[in-house]
Amino acid sequence: MRQWMMVAALLPMLGGTALAQETVKIGYIDPLSGGGASIGEVGYKTFQFLAEELNAKGGILGKKVEIVPFDNKTNPQESLIQAQKAIDGGVRYITQGNGSSVAGALTDFVTKYNERNPGKEILYFNYAAVDPVLTNAKCSFWHFRWDANSDIKMEALTNYMKSAADIKKLYLINQDYSFGESVRSAAKTMLKAKRPDIQIVGDELHPLLKITDFAPYVAKIKASGADSVITGNWGQDFALLLKASADAGLKVNWYTYYAGGTGGPTAIKQANLNHQVFQIAEGIPNLGYPSADAFEKALRAKYDFSLFYPRAVNQMRMFAAAAEKAKSLDPVKVAAALEGMQFDVYNGGGKGIMRKDDHQFFQPMYIASFGDRTEKEPFDEEKTGWGWRQAAKIDPEQTMLPTTCKMERPN
């Protein structure tokens, strides 16, 4: 009788364990409060939508996918606290994108955690943090990046800009942290080689997500006589920068990484910069690929935003494909399956590849301008009536910069 009572007492616990194993938990560690909240919420809902897509097809290896949100307030230290909470909650896969300082801290944390906890490893899927160091000096077997790093993006952007004869005077304005520094340094180096005639008339760094009025910065741009600006600003730092530009009547061409983020399209329309704002990205609406168009329509029907993260689609679908290939959800086996994987990208532009040497994903890239639309461009942004238009496509082979990564792999 006593043995039966002990077994009966254990049954609920065993049932809970079995239930937990039926769910693939992905910890989403990004800002859900503070200055980065608007873009963090968009990312969270996008990943929820992608989880629903996978679950409608049977999940991953028959297990339901669940996105578990953790608010890091765009703070590296807070991110580590949230990462530990995720692990304590049974998460073995985490994803993050907003802030390369956060990404660097998470990479170090995950690498050290896995060294100390063999058999309990976790993987870090990076969907948007683009500091080149993450797949160079700070590369890790446990980190995979689906976004092009900032050097790759600048290589593509400056290849496009080198043939723009109207660029004479250029202003650089970026956020004061590792990513912003990488944008400014890459821009100066690459333009010097490709367009030495372009005069850089300003080079500004400002605090990350803390400026509420960019009027003083815009006044400097206007006074410099610049005809073009390069900025890696994202989130409210881009939207408020363009708002101040509109207020000041600044009319220049903008070459950006994240103009399509929350509030960006509205700010561009209000500034009346019709096809004067360019963005380098791995995909945009209005490319005309039927599968991507159907996804875009479904996402917009559920949420009040467009797909800002095509790379998140590639990430989640490749995760599922890697688990199927490995026939396992063990992070070590999934990581091995991801290395060198070729995959048909979301936007229909061809195949991308996860380079084994540094875990950097290479994919077709697009330069697009934002403004009025033709009949072949059905999607607008933020109810502005304006939309994205392809200006150039760059094949993966043209963006494969070398890496200095010396990766240590588990035995």
Coordinates of C-alpha atoms in Angstrom, one line a residue:
M1 CA 0.0 0.0 0.0
R2 CA 2.8 2.4 0.9
Q3 CA 4.5 1.8 -2.4
W4 CA 1.3 2.4 -4.3
M5 CA 0.8 5.7 -2.4
M6 CA 4.3 6.8 -3.4
V7 CA 3.7 6.0 -7.0
A8 CA 0.4 7.9 -7.0
A9 CA 2.1 10.9 -5.4
L10 CA 4.6 10.9 -8.3
L11 CA 2.1 10.7 -11.1
P12 CA 1.2 14.4 -11.2
M13 CA 4.9 15.3 -11.3
L14 CA 5.6 12.8 -14.1
G15 CA 2.6 14.2 -16.0
G16 CA 3.9 17.7 -15.7
T17 CA 7.3 16.6 -17.0
A18 CA 5.8 14.9 -20.0
L19 CA 3.7 18.0 -20.7
A20 CA 6.7 20.2 -20.6
Q21 CA 8.5 18.0 -23.0
E22 CA 5.6 18.3 -25.5
T23 CA 6.4 22.0 -25.9
V24 CA 9.4 23.6 -27.7
K25 CA 9.9 26.8 -25.7
I26 CA 11.8 29.7 -27.3
G27 CA 12.7 32.6 -25.0
Y28 CA 12.2 35.9 -26.7
I29 CA 14.6 38.4 -24.9
D30 CA 14.0 41.9 -26.1
P31 CA 12.7 45.3 -25.0
L32 CA 9.0 45.2 -24.0
S33 CA 9.2 48.4 -22.1
G34 CA 11.2 51.6 -22.4
G35 CA 12.5 53.3 -25.5
G36 CA 12.7 50.1 -27.5
A37 CA 9.3 48.7 -26.6
S38 CA 7.5 49.5 -29.8
I39 CA 9.9 47.5 -31.9
G40 CA 10.3 44.8 -29.3
E41 CA 6.5 44.3 -29.3
V42 CA 6.5 44.0 -33.1
G43 CA 9.2 41.3 -32.9
Y44 CA 7.4 39.4 -30.2
K45 CA 4.1 39.3 -32.2
T46 CA 6.0 38.3 -35.3
F47 CA 7.5 35.3 -33.6
Q48 CA 4.1 34.4 -32.1
F49 CA 2.7 34.4 -35.6
L50 CA 5.5 32.2 -36.9
A51 CA 5.0 29.8 -34.0
E52 CA 1.3 29.6 -35.0
E53 CA 2.4 28.9 -38.6
L54 CA 4.6 26.0 -37.4
N55 CA 2.0 24.6 -35.0
A56 CA -0.6 24.6 -37.8
K57 CA 1.7 22.2 -39.6
G58 CA 2.2 20.0 -36.6
G59 CA 4.9 21.9 -34.7
I60 CA 8.5 20.8 -34.7
L61 CA 8.9 17.0 -34.5
G62 CA 5.3 16.9 -33.4
K63 CA 5.8 19.3 -30.5
K64 CA 4.0 22.6 -30.1
V65 CA 6.2 25.7 -30.4
E66 CA 5.7 28.4 -27.7
I67 CA 7.3 31.9 -27.6
V68 CA 8.0 33.0 -24.0
P69 CA 8.6 36.7 -23.7
F70 CA 11.2 38.2 -21.4
D71 CA 11.6 42.0 -21.1
N72 CA 15.3 43.1 -21.1
K73 CA 14.7 46.8 -21.4
T74 CA 17.5 46.9 -24.0
N75 CA 19.9 46.4 -21.1
P76 CA 22.8 43.9 -21.2
Q77 CA 22.7 43.2 -17.5
E78 CA 19.0 42.8 -17.4
S79 CA 19.2 40.4 -20.4
L80 CA 21.4 38.0 -18.5
I81 CA 18.9 38.0 -15.6
Q82 CA 16.1 37.2 -18.1
A83 CA 18.2 34.5 -19.8
Q84 CA 18.7 32.7 -16.5
K85 CA 14.9 33.0 -15.9
A86 CA 14.3 31.5 -19.3
I87 CA 16.6 28.6 -18.5
D88 CA 15.1 28.0 -15.1
G89 CA 11.7 27.9 -16.9
G90 CA 12.8 25.0 -19.2
V91 CA 13.9 27.1 -22.2
R92 CA 16.7 25.7 -24.3
Y93 CA 16.5 28.1 -27.2
I94 CA 16.6 31.9 -26.9
T95 CA 16.2 34.6 -29.5
Q96 CA 17.1 38.3 -29.4
G97 CA 17.7 41.1 -31.9
N98 CA 17.6 44.6 -30.6
G99 CA 20.9 45.9 -29.4
S100 CA 24.4 44.5 -30.3
S101 CA 25.6 45.3 -26.8
V102 CA 22.9 42.9 -25.5
A103 CA 23.9 40.3 -28.1
G104 CA 27.5 40.4 -27.0
A105 CA 26.5 39.8 -23.4
L106 CA 24.2 37.0 -24.3
T107 CA 26.8 35.3 -26.5
D108 CA 29.3 35.3 -23.6
F109 CA 26.6 34.1 -21.2
V110 CA 25.4 31.2 -23.4
T111 CA 29.0 30.1 -24.2
K112 CA 30.0 30.0 -20.5
Y113 CA 26.7 28.4 -19.4
N114 CA 27.1 25.6 -21.9
E115 CA 30.7 25.0 -20.8
R116 CA 29.6 24.6 -17.2
N117 CA 26.5 22.5 -18.0
P118 CA 27.2 19.8 -20.5
G119 CA 24.1 17.9 -21.5
K120 CA 21.9 21.0 -20.7
E121 CA 23.1 23.3 -23.5
I122 CA 21.1 26.2 -24.9
L123 CA 21.3 27.9 -28.3
Y124 CA 21.1 31.6 -29.1
F125 CA 19.3 32.6 -32.3
N126 CA 20.2 36.2 -33.3
Y127 CA 17.7 37.7 -35.6
A128 CA 18.7 41.4 -35.7
A129 CA 21.9 42.3 -33.7
V130 CA 24.4 43.1 -36.5
D131 CA 27.7 44.1 -34.9
P132 CA 30.4 42.3 -37.1
V133 CA 32.3 41.2 -34.0
L134 CA 29.6 38.7 -33.1
T135 CA 30.6 36.5 -36.1
N136 CA 34.3 37.5 -35.9
A137 CA 36.3 37.9 -32.7
K138 CA 33.4 37.0 -30.4
C139 CA 32.0 34.2 -32.5
S140 CA 30.6 31.2 -30.7
F141 CA 29.3 27.7 -31.7
W142 CA 26.2 28.5 -29.7
H143 CA 25.3 31.6 -31.6
F144 CA 23.6 31.8 -35.1
R145 CA 22.8 35.1 -36.9
W146 CA 20.2 35.4 -39.5
D147 CA 20.5 39.1 -40.2
A148 CA 23.4 40.4 -42.4
N149 CA 26.0 42.1 -40.2
S150 CA 26.5 45.8 -40.5
D151 CA 29.7 45.4 -42.6
I152 CA 27.8 43.2 -45.1
K153 CA 25.0 45.8 -45.3
M154 CA 27.4 48.7 -45.7
E155 CA 29.2 46.8 -48.5
A156 CA 25.9 46.4 -50.4
L157 CA 24.8 50.0 -49.6
T158 CA 28.0 51.6 -50.7
N159 CA 28.1 49.5 -53.8
Y160 CA 24.8 51.1 -54.7
M161 CA 25.8 54.6 -53.6
K162 CA 29.1 54.6 -55.5
S163 CA 27.1 55.1 -58.8
A164 CA 24.9 57.9 -57.3
A165 CA 26.5 60.9 -58.9
D166 CA 24.3 63.3 -56.9
I167 CA 26.1 62.4 -53.6
K168 CA 28.7 65.1 -53.0
K169 CA 28.5 65.9 -49.3
L170 CA 27.6 63.2 -46.7
Y171 CA 26.6 63.3 -43.0
L172 CA 26.9 60.4 -40.6
I173 CA 24.7 60.2 -37.6
N174 CA 24.5 57.0 -35.5
Q175 CA 23.7 55.6 -32.0
D176 CA 26.6 55.7 -29.5
Y177 CA 27.2 52.0 -29.0
S178 CA 29.0 49.1 -30.8
F179 CA 26.6 48.9 -33.7
G180 CA 26.5 52.6 -34.4
E181 CA 30.3 52.7 -34.2
S182 CA 30.6 49.9 -36.7
V183 CA 28.2 51.6 -39.1
R184 CA 30.2 54.9 -39.1
S185 CA 33.6 53.2 -39.4
A186 CA 32.5 50.9 -42.2
A187 CA 30.9 53.8 -44.1
K188 CA 34.0 55.9 -43.9
T189 CA 36.4 53.1 -44.9
M190 CA 34.2 51.8 -47.8
L191 CA 33.3 55.1 -49.3
K192 CA 36.9 56.2 -49.2
A193 CA 37.8 53.2 -51.4
K194 CA 34.7 53.5 -53.7
R195 CA 33.9 57.2 -53.8
P196 CA 36.9 59.2 -52.5
D197 CA 35.3 62.3 -54.0
I198 CA 32.5 62.3 -51.5
Q199 CA 33.1 64.8 -48.7
I200 CA 32.1 63.7 -45.2
V201 CA 30.8 66.9 -43.6
G202 CA 29.7 65.5 -40.3
D203 CA 30.1 62.5 -38.1
E204 CA 27.8 62.3 -35.0
L205 CA 27.2 59.8 -32.3
H206 CA 24.3 60.2 -29.9
P207 CA 23.0 58.3 -26.8
L208 CA 21.0 55.1 -27.6
L209 CA 17.2 55.5 -27.2
K210 CA 17.5 58.5 -24.9
I211 CA 17.0 61.5 -27.3
T212 CA 13.5 62.9 -27.4
D213 CA 14.2 65.9 -29.6
F214 CA 16.6 65.6 -32.5
A215 CA 16.3 69.3 -33.5
P216 CA 19.8 70.2 -32.5
Y217 CA 21.3 67.3 -34.5
V218 CA 19.2 68.2 -37.6
A219 CA 20.3 71.8 -37.3
K220 CA 23.9 70.6 -37.6
I221 CA 23.1 68.4 -40.6
K222 CA 21.3 71.4 -42.3
A223 CA 24.2 73.8 -41.5
S224 CA 26.8 71.3 -43.0
G225 CA 25.3 71.5 -46.5
A226 CA 25.0 67.7 -46.7
D227 CA 23.0 66.4 -49.6
S228 CA 22.8 62.8 -48.1
V229 CA 22.9 61.1 -44.7
I230 CA 23.8 57.6 -43.6
T231 CA 22.3 56.3 -40.4
G232 CA 22.0 53.0 -38.7
N233 CA 19.4 54.4 -36.3
W234 CA 16.5 52.1 -35.4
G235 CA 13.3 52.3 -33.4
Q236 CA 12.3 55.7 -32.0
D237 CA 15.8 57.1 -32.8
F238 CA 15.0 56.9 -36.5
A239 CA 11.4 58.0 -36.3
L240 CA 12.2 61.0 -34.1
L241 CA 15.2 61.9 -36.3
L242 CA 13.0 62.1 -39.4
K243 CA 10.3 64.0 -37.5
A244 CA 12.8 66.7 -36.5
S245 CA 14.0 66.7 -40.1
A246 CA 10.4 67.3 -41.3
D247 CA 10.0 70.1 -38.8
A248 CA 13.2 71.8 -40.0
G249 CA 12.4 71.3 -43.7
L250 CA 15.5 69.3 -44.3
K251 CA 15.5 67.8 -47.8
V252 CA 18.3 65.3 -48.3
N253 CA 18.6 61.6 -49.3
W254 CA 18.7 59.1 -46.5
Y255 CA 20.6 55.8 -46.7
T256 CA 19.5 53.6 -43.8
Y257 CA 19.4 50.2 -42.2
Y258 CA 16.0 50.4 -40.4
A259 CA 13.8 53.0 -42.0
G260 CA 11.0 50.4 -42.1
G261 CA 10.8 50.1 -38.3
T262 CA 7.8 51.2 -36.3
G263 CA 7.1 54.9 -36.9
G264 CA 9.7 55.2 -39.7
P265 CA 7.3 55.1 -42.7
T266 CA 5.0 57.6 -41.1
A267 CA 7.9 59.9 -40.4
I268 CA 9.1 59.6 -44.0
K269 CA 5.7 60.5 -45.4
Q270 CA 5.3 63.4 -43.0
A271 CA 8.7 64.7 -44.2
N272 CA 7.5 64.3 -47.8
L273 CA 10.6 62.4 -48.7
N274 CA 9.1 60.6 -51.7
H275 CA 11.6 57.9 -52.7
Q276 CA 14.4 59.8 -51.0
V277 CA 14.8 57.3 -48.1
F278 CA 16.6 54.1 -49.0
Q279 CA 16.9 50.9 -46.9
I280 CA 19.2 47.9 -47.2
A281 CA 17.4 44.8 -46.0
E282 CA 17.0 41.1 -46.7
G283 CA 13.5 41.6 -48.0
I284 CA 10.6 44.0 -48.4
P285 CA 6.9 43.8 -49.3
N286 CA 6.1 44.4 -53.0
L287 CA 8.7 42.0 -54.4
G288 CA 5.8 40.0 -56.0
Y289 CA 6.6 36.5 -54.7
P290 CA 3.2 34.8 -54.2
S291 CA 4.1 32.8 -51.1
A292 CA 5.6 35.9 -49.4
D293 CA 2.6 38.0 -50.5
A294 CA 0.2 35.5 -48.9
F295 CA 2.2 35.6 -45.6
E296 CA 2.2 39.4 -45.7
K297 CA -1.5 39.5 -46.1
A298 CA -2.1 37.0 -43.3
L299 CA 0.2 38.9 -40.9
R300 CA -1.5 42.2 -41.7
A301 CA -4.9 40.7 -41.2
K302 CA -4.0 39.8 -37.6
Y303 CA -1.8 42.7 -36.6
D304 CA -1.6 46.4 -37.5
F305 CA 2.0 46.2 -38.9
S306 CA 3.8 44.6 -41.8
L307 CA 6.6 42.1 -41.8
F308 CA 9.7 44.0 -40.7
Y309 CA 11.7 40.8 -40.0
P310 CA 11.8 38.5 -43.1
R311 CA 14.9 37.0 -41.4
A312 CA 12.8 35.9 -38.5
V313 CA 10.8 33.8 -41.0
N314 CA 14.0 32.2 -42.3
Q315 CA 15.2 31.6 -38.7
M316 CA 12.1 29.8 -37.5
R317 CA 11.7 27.7 -40.7
M318 CA 15.3 26.8 -40.6
F319 CA 15.1 25.8 -37.0
A320 CA 12.3 23.4 -37.8
A321 CA 14.2 22.1 -40.8
A322 CA 17.4 21.5 -38.7
A323 CA 15.5 19.7 -36.0
E324 CA 13.9 17.5 -38.7
K325 CA 17.3 16.8 -40.2
A326 CA 18.8 16.0 -36.9
K327 CA 15.7 14.0 -35.8
S328 CA 16.2 15.7 -32.5
L329 CA 15.6 18.8 -30.4
D330 CA 18.9 18.5 -28.6
P331 CA 20.6 21.9 -29.1
V332 CA 24.0 20.4 -30.0
K333 CA 22.4 18.2 -32.7
V334 CA 20.3 21.1 -34.0
A335 CA 23.4 23.4 -34.2
A336 CA 25.3 20.7 -36.1
A337 CA 22.4 20.5 -38.6
L338 CA 22.3 24.2 -39.1
E339 CA 26.0 24.5 -40.0
G340 CA 26.3 24.9 -43.7
M341 CA 22.5 24.6 -44.3
Q342 CA 21.2 26.0 -47.6
F343 CA 17.6 27.2 -47.5
D344 CA 15.1 28.8 -49.9
V345 CA 14.7 32.3 -48.4
Y346 CA 11.3 33.7 -47.5
N347 CA 11.3 36.4 -50.2
G348 CA 11.7 34.0 -53.0
G349 CA 15.0 35.5 -54.2
G350 CA 16.9 32.3 -54.1
K351 CA 18.9 30.3 -51.6
G352 CA 20.6 31.5 -48.5
I353 CA 23.4 29.6 -46.6
M354 CA 24.4 29.5 -42.9
R355 CA 28.2 29.7 -43.2
K356 CA 29.8 27.0 -41.0
D357 CA 32.9 29.0 -40.3
D358 CA 31.1 31.7 -38.2
H359 CA 27.4 31.0 -38.2
Q360 CA 26.6 34.0 -40.3
F361 CA 23.6 33.6 -42.7
F362 CA 24.1 34.9 -46.2
Q363 CA 21.1 35.7 -48.3
P364 CA 19.9 37.9 -51.2
M365 CA 19.8 41.5 -50.1
Y366 CA 17.7 44.4 -51.4
I367 CA 18.0 48.1 -51.5
A368 CA 14.6 49.8 -51.7
S369 CA 13.2 53.3 -51.6
F370 CA 10.0 54.4 -49.8
G371 CA 7.4 56.5 -51.5
D372 CA 4.3 56.5 -53.8
R373 CA 3.3 53.2 -55.3
T374 CA 2.4 51.8 -58.7
E375 CA -0.3 49.2 -59.4
K376 CA 2.4 46.4 -59.1
E377 CA 3.1 47.5 -55.5
P378 CA 0.0 46.5 -53.5
F379 CA 1.4 47.0 -49.9
D380 CA 1.6 50.3 -48.2
E381 CA 3.1 50.9 -44.7
E382 CA 1.4 52.3 -41.6
K383 CA -1.6 53.5 -43.6
T384 CA 0.5 56.2 -45.3
G385 CA -0.4 55.1 -48.8
W386 CA 3.3 54.9 -49.6
G387 CA 5.3 51.7 -49.9
W388 CA 8.6 50.1 -50.7
R389 CA 10.0 49.8 -54.2
Q390 CA 13.0 47.6 -55.1
A391 CA 16.0 49.7 -56.3
A392 CA 18.6 46.9 -56.5
K393 CA 19.1 43.3 -55.6
I394 CA 22.4 41.9 -54.3
D395 CA 23.2 38.2 -54.6
P396 CA 24.7 36.4 -51.5
E397 CA 28.0 35.9 -53.3
Q398 CA 28.5 39.6 -53.5
T399 CA 28.2 40.1 -49.7
M400 CA 30.4 37.2 -48.5
L401 CA 33.0 39.2 -46.6
P402 CA 35.8 37.1 -44.9
T403 CA 35.6 36.2 -41.2
T404 CA 38.3 36.2 -38.5
C405 CA 36.2 33.7 -36.4
K406 CA 38.2 30.9 -34.8
M407 CA 35.3 28.7 -33.6
E408 CA 35.7 26.2 -30.7
R409 CA 33.3 23.3 -31.2
P410 CA 32.1 20.9 -28.5
N411 CA 33.7 17.5 -28.5

